[in-house]
Coordinates of C-alpha atoms in Angstrom, one line a residue:
Chain V
M1 CA 19.6 76.0 172.7
P2 CA 19.1 72.9 171.3
Y3 CA 22.0 70.2 171.6
V4 CA 22.5 67.6 168.7
N5 CA 24.3 64.5 169.4
I6 CA 25.4 63.2 165.9
K7 CA 28.0 59.4 166.0
I8 CA 29.1 58.2 163.5
T9 CA 31.6 55.2 163.1
N10 CA 35.4 56.3 163.3
E11 CA 36.4 55.7 159.7
G12 CA 38.3 59.1 159.3
A13 CA 36.5 62.1 159.0
T14 CA 38.4 64.8 159.2
A15 CA 38.4 68.4 161.2
E16 CA 36.9 70.6 158.3
Q17 CA 34.0 67.6 158.0
K18 CA 33.3 68.0 161.6
Q19 CA 33.1 71.6 161.4
E20 CA 31.0 71.0 158.2
L21 CA 28.5 69.3 160.4
I22 CA 28.7 71.2 163.1
A23 CA 28.1 75.1 161.1
G24 CA 25.2 72.7 159.1
V25 CA 23.1 71.5 161.7
T26 CA 23.6 74.9 163.6
N27 CA 22.3 76.7 160.6
L28 CA 19.5 74.1 160.1
L29 CA 18.0 74.8 163.4
K30 CA 18.5 78.3 162.6
D31 CA 16.4 78.1 159.3
V32 CA 13.9 75.8 160.4
L33 CA 12.3 76.5 163.5
G34 CA 14.4 80.2 164.2
K35 CA 17.1 78.9 167.2
N36 CA 19.6 80.8 168.6
P37 CA 22.7 79.7 167.0
A38 CA 24.5 81.2 170.0
T39 CA 23.6 78.8 172.5
T40 CA 23.0 75.1 169.7
V41 CA 25.3 72.9 171.1
V42 CA 26.8 69.9 168.5
V43 CA 28.7 67.2 169.8
I44 CA 30.2 64.6 167.8
D45 CA 30.9 60.7 168.7
E46 CA 33.0 58.9 166.6
V47 CA 32.3 54.9 167.0
S48 CA 35.2 52.4 166.8
T49 CA 33.7 49.8 164.1
D50 CA 33.9 46.8 166.6
N51 CA 31.6 48.8 168.7
W52 CA 28.7 49.3 165.8
G53 CA 26.4 47.1 164.8
I54 CA 23.7 46.9 161.9
A55 CA 21.7 44.1 161.0
G56 CA 23.3 41.9 164.0
E57 CA 26.9 42.1 162.8
N58 CA 29.1 44.4 163.4
V59 CA 30.7 47.3 160.5
T60 CA 34.2 45.5 161.1
S61 CA 32.5 42.4 159.7
R62 CA 30.3 44.2 157.4
R63 CA 33.7 46.2 155.6
K64 CA 35.2 43.2 155.3
K65 CA 32.6 42.2 153.1
G66 CA 32.0 45.3 150.9
L67 CA 29.4 46.6 152.8
Chain B
M1 CA 17.8 54.8 190.9
P2 CA 18.4 58.0 188.6
Y3 CA 21.3 57.7 185.4
V4 CA 23.2 61.0 185.0
N5 CA 25.4 61.7 182.2
I6 CA 28.0 64.4 182.0
K7 CA 29.9 65.7 178.7
I8 CA 32.7 68.0 179.2
T9 CA 35.5 69.0 176.1
N10 CA 39.1 66.6 177.2
E11 CA 40.5 70.0 178.5
G12 CA 42.2 68.2 181.6
A13 CA 40.3 67.4 183.9
T14 CA 41.5 65.0 186.9
A15 CA 40.0 61.7 188.3
E16 CA 40.1 63.9 191.2
Q17 CA 38.0 66.3 190.2
K18 CA 35.6 63.7 188.2
Q19 CA 35.1 62.1 191.5
E20 CA 34.0 65.7 192.8
L21 CA 31.0 65.8 190.0
I22 CA 30.6 62.2 190.6
A23 CA 29.5 62.2 194.2
G24 CA 28.1 66.3 194.1
V25 CA 25.6 64.8 191.7
T26 CA 24.7 61.7 193.3
N27 CA 24.3 64.1 196.6
L28 CA 22.2 66.4 194.6
L29 CA 19.9 64.0 193.8
K30 CA 19.6 62.5 197.2
D31 CA 19.0 65.5 198.9
V32 CA 16.3 67.2 196.1
L33 CA 14.7 64.2 195.4
G34 CA 15.9 61.4 198.3
K35 CA 17.0 59.2 195.4
N36 CA 19.0 56.5 196.8
P37 CA 23.0 56.6 196.3
A38 CA 23.3 52.9 195.8
T39 CA 22.3 52.9 192.4
T40 CA 22.2 56.2 191.1
V41 CA 24.9 55.8 187.9
V42 CA 27.2 58.9 186.7
V43 CA 28.8 58.4 183.6
I44 CA 31.2 61.7 182.7
D45 CA 31.7 61.8 178.5
E46 CA 35.2 64.1 177.8
V47 CA 34.9 64.8 173.8
S48 CA 37.5 66.2 172.0
T49 CA 37.5 69.9 171.2
D50 CA 37.2 69.3 167.4
N51 CA 33.3 67.1 168.1
W52 CA 31.9 69.5 170.9
G53 CA 30.2 72.6 168.8
I54 CA 28.5 75.6 169.7
A55 CA 27.6 78.8 168.2
G56 CA 28.1 76.4 164.6
E57 CA 32.2 77.1 165.5
N58 CA 34.0 73.8 167.3
V59 CA 35.9 74.3 170.4
T60 CA 39.3 74.0 169.0
S61 CA 38.9 77.7 167.0
R62 CA 36.9 79.1 169.8
R63 CA 40.3 78.4 172.0
K64 CA 42.6 79.8 169.4
K65 CA 40.7 83.0 169.9
G66 CA 40.3 82.8 173.7
L67 CA 36.8 82.1 174.0
Chain R
M1 CA 30.1 74.2 177.9
P2 CA 28.7 71.4 179.4
Y3 CA 26.1 69.2 178.3
V4 CA 24.1 67.0 181.3
N5 CA 21.4 64.9 180.7
I6 CA 19.8 63.5 184.0
K7 CA 17.1 60.6 183.6
I8 CA 14.9 59.7 186.7
T9 CA 11.3 58.0 186.9
N10 CA 8.3 59.9 186.5
E11 CA 7.5 60.1 190.0
G12 CA 6.1 63.1 190.9
A13 CA 9.6 65.6 191.0
T14 CA 8.0 69.0 191.3
A15 CA 9.4 72.1 188.8
E16 CA 10.9 73.6 192.1
Q17 CA 12.6 70.2 192.8
K18 CA 13.7 70.2 189.4
Q19 CA 15.1 74.0 189.1
E20 CA 16.8 72.6 192.1
L21 CA 18.9 69.7 190.5
I22 CA 19.1 72.2 187.4
A23 CA 20.8 75.4 189.5
G24 CA 23.0 72.5 191.9
V25 CA 24.5 70.5 188.7
T26 CA 25.2 74.1 186.6
N27 CA 27.4 75.0 190.1
L28 CA 29.1 72.1 190.6
L29 CA 30.2 72.2 187.4
K30 CA 31.2 76.3 188.2
D31 CA 33.0 75.2 191.4
V32 CA 34.6 71.8 190.0
L33 CA 36.0 72.4 186.8
G34 CA 34.9 76.4 185.7
K35 CA 32.6 75.9 183.5
N36 CA 31.0 78.8 182.6
P37 CA 27.2 78.9 184.0
A38 CA 25.6 80.7 181.0
T39 CA 26.4 77.9 178.3
T40 CA 25.7 74.9 180.8
V41 CA 22.8 73.1 179.3
V42 CA 20.5 70.5 181.6
V43 CA 18.3 68.3 180.5
I44 CA 15.7 66.5 182.4
D45 CA 14.5 63.2 181.5
E46 CA 11.7 61.7 183.5
V47 CA 10.7 58.4 182.7
S48 CA 7.7 55.8 182.9
T49 CA 8.2 53.2 186.0
D50 CA 7.2 50.8 182.9
N51 CA 10.0 51.8 181.1
W52 CA 12.6 51.7 183.6
G53 CA 14.6 48.5 184.4
I54 CA 17.0 47.7 187.1
A55 CA 18.2 44.0 188.4
G56 CA 16.4 42.6 185.1
E57 CA 12.7 43.7 186.4
N58 CA 10.5 47.2 186.2
V59 CA 9.8 49.7 188.5
T60 CA 6.5 49.4 188.3
S61 CA 6.7 46.3 189.7
R62 CA 9.3 46.8 192.2
R63 CA 7.2 49.3 194.0
K64 CA 4.5 46.9 194.4
K65 CA 7.1 45.0 196.0
G66 CA 7.9 47.7 198.4
L67 CA 11.5 48.0 196.6
Chain K
M1 CA 14.4 50.6 163.4
P2 CA 15.4 50.7 167.0
Y3 CA 18.4 52.3 168.6
V4 CA 20.3 51.0 171.1
N5 CA 22.5 52.4 173.8
I6 CA 24.9 49.6 175.9
K7 CA 27.1 51.7 178.0
I8 CA 30.0 49.4 179.7
T9 CA 33.3 49.9 181.9
N10 CA 36.7 49.7 179.5
E11 CA 37.6 46.9 181.2
G12 CA 38.3 44.2 178.5
A13 CA 35.7 42.9 176.3
T14 CA 36.5 41.5 173.2
A15 CA 35.6 41.8 169.8
E16 CA 33.7 38.9 169.9
Q17 CA 31.9 39.6 173.0
K18 CA 30.6 43.3 171.8
Q19 CA 29.7 41.1 169.0
E20 CA 27.5 38.4 170.8
L21 CA 25.6 41.6 172.4
I22 CA 25.3 43.2 169.4
A23 CA 23.3 39.8 167.8
G24 CA 21.9 39.4 171.2
V25 CA 19.8 42.7 171.2
T26 CA 19.0 42.4 167.6
N27 CA 17.5 39.2 167.9
L28 CA 15.5 40.4 171.2
L29 CA 13.8 43.3 169.1
K30 CA 13.1 40.9 166.5
D31 CA 11.7 38.0 168.9
V32 CA 9.5 40.5 171.3
L33 CA 8.4 42.9 169.4
G34 CA 9.3 42.0 165.5
K35 CA 11.4 44.8 164.4
N36 CA 13.3 43.9 161.4
P37 CA 16.9 43.3 162.2
A38 CA 18.3 45.3 159.3
T39 CA 17.2 48.9 160.3
T40 CA 18.6 47.9 164.1
V41 CA 21.6 50.2 165.2
V42 CA 23.2 49.2 168.0
V43 CA 26.4 51.1 169.3
I44 CA 28.4 50.2 172.8
D45 CA 30.3 52.6 174.7
E46 CA 33.2 52.0 176.5
V47 CA 33.7 54.6 179.7
S48 CA 36.8 54.7 181.2
T49 CA 36.6 53.5 185.5
D50 CA 37.3 56.8 186.4
N51 CA 34.2 58.2 184.9
W52 CA 32.0 55.7 185.8
G53 CA 30.2 56.5 189.2
I54 CA 28.3 54.1 191.6
A55 CA 27.4 55.2 194.7
G56 CA 28.7 58.2 194.2
E57 CA 32.5 56.6 194.0
N58 CA 34.1 56.4 190.9
V59 CA 34.8 52.5 189.5
T60 CA 38.8 53.0 189.8
S61 CA 38.6 53.3 193.5
R62 CA 35.3 50.4 194.0
R63 CA 37.6 47.9 192.1
K64 CA 40.6 48.1 194.5
K65 CA 38.5 47.7 197.5
G66 CA 37.5 44.5 195.3
L67 CA 33.9 46.0 194.6
Chain F
M1 CA 24.4 54.8 159.1
P2 CA 24.6 57.7 161.3
Y3 CA 22.2 57.8 164.1
V4 CA 21.6 61.8 165.5
N5 CA 19.0 63.2 168.4
I6 CA 18.2 66.2 168.0
K7 CA 16.9 67.8 171.5
I8 CA 14.9 70.9 171.7
T9 CA 12.4 72.5 173.8
N10 CA 8.1 71.9 173.5
E11 CA 7.4 74.8 172.3
G12 CA 5.2 74.0 169.1
A13 CA 7.6 72.8 166.6
T14 CA 5.2 71.3 163.2
A15 CA 5.2 67.3 162.4
E16 CA 6.0 69.5 158.5
Q17 CA 9.3 71.2 160.4
K18 CA 10.6 68.2 162.2
Q19 CA 10.8 66.4 158.8
E20 CA 12.7 69.0 157.5
L21 CA 15.0 68.3 160.3
I22 CA 15.2 65.2 159.6
A23 CA 15.8 65.3 155.8
G24 CA 18.2 68.4 156.4
V25 CA 20.5 66.4 158.8
T26 CA 20.3 63.6 156.6
N27 CA 21.2 65.5 153.4
L28 CA 24.2 67.3 154.9
L29 CA 25.7 63.7 156.5
K30 CA 25.7 62.6 152.5
D31 CA 26.8 65.6 151.4
V32 CA 29.6 66.2 154.4
L33 CA 30.4 62.3 154.7
G34 CA 28.8 60.3 151.8
K35 CA 26.4 58.7 154.8
N36 CA 23.9 56.5 153.1
P37 CA 20.7 58.1 153.9
A38 CA 18.5 55.2 153.7
T39 CA 20.4 53.7 157.3
T40 CA 20.6 57.2 158.5
V41 CA 18.6 57.6 161.8
V42 CA 17.7 60.7 162.7
V43 CA 15.1 61.2 166.8
I44 CA 14.1 64.3 168.0
D45 CA 13.4 64.7 171.2
E46 CA 10.9 67.6 172.8
V47 CA 11.8 68.3 176.4
S48 CA 9.0 70.2 178.2
T49 CA 10.7 73.8 179.4
D50 CA 10.7 72.7 183.2
N51 CA 13.1 69.9 182.4
W52 CA 15.7 71.8 180.4
G53 CA 18.0 74.4 181.9
I54 CA 20.5 77.0 181.0
A55 CA 22.4 79.3 182.9
G56 CA 21.1 77.4 185.9
E57 CA 17.4 78.8 185.2
N58 CA 14.9 76.2 183.6
V59 CA 13.4 78.3 180.0
T60 CA 10.0 78.5 181.7
S61 CA 11.1 81.3 184.1
R62 CA 13.4 82.2 181.3
R63 CA 10.8 83.1 178.7
K64 CA 8.7 84.7 181.6
K65 CA 11.6 87.3 181.3
G66 CA 11.7 87.3 177.7
L67 CA 14.7 85.4 177.2
Chain P
M1 CA 27.1 48.6 186.3
P2 CA 25.8 48.6 182.8
Y3 CA 23.4 51.1 181.2
V4 CA 21.1 50.5 178.1
N5 CA 18.8 52.8 176.5
I6 CA 16.5 51.0 174.0
K7 CA 14.5 53.4 171.9
I8 CA 12.0 52.3 170.0
T9 CA 8.9 54.0 167.9
N10 CA 5.7 54.3 170.0
E11 CA 3.8 52.2 168.4
G12 CA 1.7 49.9 170.7
A13 CA 3.7 48.1 172.9
T14 CA 2.9 46.5 175.9
A15 CA 4.1 46.4 179.7
E16 CA 5.0 42.6 179.8
Q17 CA 7.1 42.8 176.0
K18 CA 8.7 46.2 177.4
Q19 CA 9.6 43.6 180.5
E20 CA 10.6 40.8 178.1
L21 CA 13.4 43.7 176.7
I22 CA 14.4 44.6 180.1
A23 CA 14.9 41.2 181.5
G24 CA 15.8 39.8 178.0
V25 CA 18.8 42.4 177.9
T26 CA 19.6 42.6 182.0
N27 CA 20.3 38.3 180.8
L28 CA 22.3 39.2 177.9
L29 CA 24.9 40.9 179.4
K30 CA 25.1 38.6 182.6
D31 CA 25.2 35.8 179.6
V32 CA 28.5 37.5 177.6
L33 CA 29.8 39.6 180.4
G34 CA 29.8 38.4 183.8
K35 CA 27.3 41.9 184.2
N36 CA 25.7 41.5 187.7
P37 CA 22.3 42.3 187.1
A38 CA 21.3 44.3 190.3
T39 CA 23.4 47.2 189.0
T40 CA 22.1 47.0 184.9
V41 CA 19.9 50.0 184.5
V42 CA 17.6 49.8 181.4
V43 CA 15.8 52.5 180.3
I44 CA 13.7 52.6 177.2
D45 CA 12.6 55.6 175.0
E46 CA 9.0 55.4 173.0
V47 CA 9.4 58.4 170.3
S48 CA 6.2 59.5 168.7
T49 CA 6.5 58.2 165.1
D50 CA 6.6 62.1 163.9
N51 CA 9.9 62.4 165.7
W52 CA 11.5 59.7 164.0
G53 CA 13.2 59.6 160.5
I54 CA 14.6 57.0 158.8
A55 CA 15.9 57.3 155.1
G56 CA 15.5 61.3 155.6
E57 CA 11.4 60.8 156.4
N58 CA 9.5 60.7 159.1
V59 CA 8.1 57.0 160.3
T60 CA 4.5 58.5 160.3
S61 CA 4.5 58.6 156.2
R62 CA 6.5 55.9 156.0
R63 CA 4.0 53.6 157.6
K64 CA 0.8 55.3 155.5
K65 CA 3.2 53.9 152.7
G66 CA 3.2 50.5 153.8
L67 CA 6.6 51.0 154.9

């Protein structure tokens, strides 16, 4: 019954990679806590680099600096 | 003053249907808990079927199987 | 498959009232969008009035003023 | 190490304004609680006015009424 | 830079199990998407079974039925 | 009408400090985007250090190391 929300910047993750995240997190919750995969929900949000900040600076600016 | 976030897959909900959700949840909170509609906020997120997983599988794949 | 998060202040909602919210939201999603109740998840967060602000003021202070 | 999520309606905030929000919130957490900016994360979600409700009505309708 | 929120019911997960979730999700994001562990944040919310609903029913009631 | 969620570790923020965050974020949204304070909602979540991870390690462990 767990619910997992993964937020990443929108920088080209493929459907296959996102499927790997969904399967990986679902398995982790089964292995560590015995949670039933049938009712484990995973939602991935892909966020514009203009809308994600760390260290007080958006990721668009950080990428231009090579960070 | 409640805040409600509804996440659904992005599969064609119309503006009218989303308005029904907004009105319905707001009324429910007034009826059950006496919450003031004037400050009840509802936010609906529509998520790509590639980005929503259940049972370890994304919804795009599940739809192809008729699930 | 929807996921709904309801945030309210922690001011004495009973288990029965919270069950009414869970059932009410689940029915609303079935009625409006045909969503399957079996995989509809509702999570209620009850938040301290010190930790909820509106109009720039926490709810603890607002309650003392009769707001 | 704080995480801040700001949700606003999608009504034309510029990248510069969003950068001001990111910098402003990060500074606020440093000034009030001594939080380290290097690990302060800010994520801004811009939500369609059809998908945001207040007082039981979506913002698209409210804007047409001048609200 | 990812942010992950894991919500589970409050049914006795130990600090060690929660640490396994934190390490496991962080590694998954590094392995699948090359994300830097140093800025990967994981937050676990443990929710009362009265406040978690699935299939229109809270988990407290479901546990009494052996579900 | 913005909604802001601030997540911090549960390490002794006072009601006065949390009120400063509420007022500060509300003012920031008014100053940068002209948002109406009357309908700006701020919710602060204080999270156990066992339940917050960064760099694959929970904050309880990090604090013991002086991080």
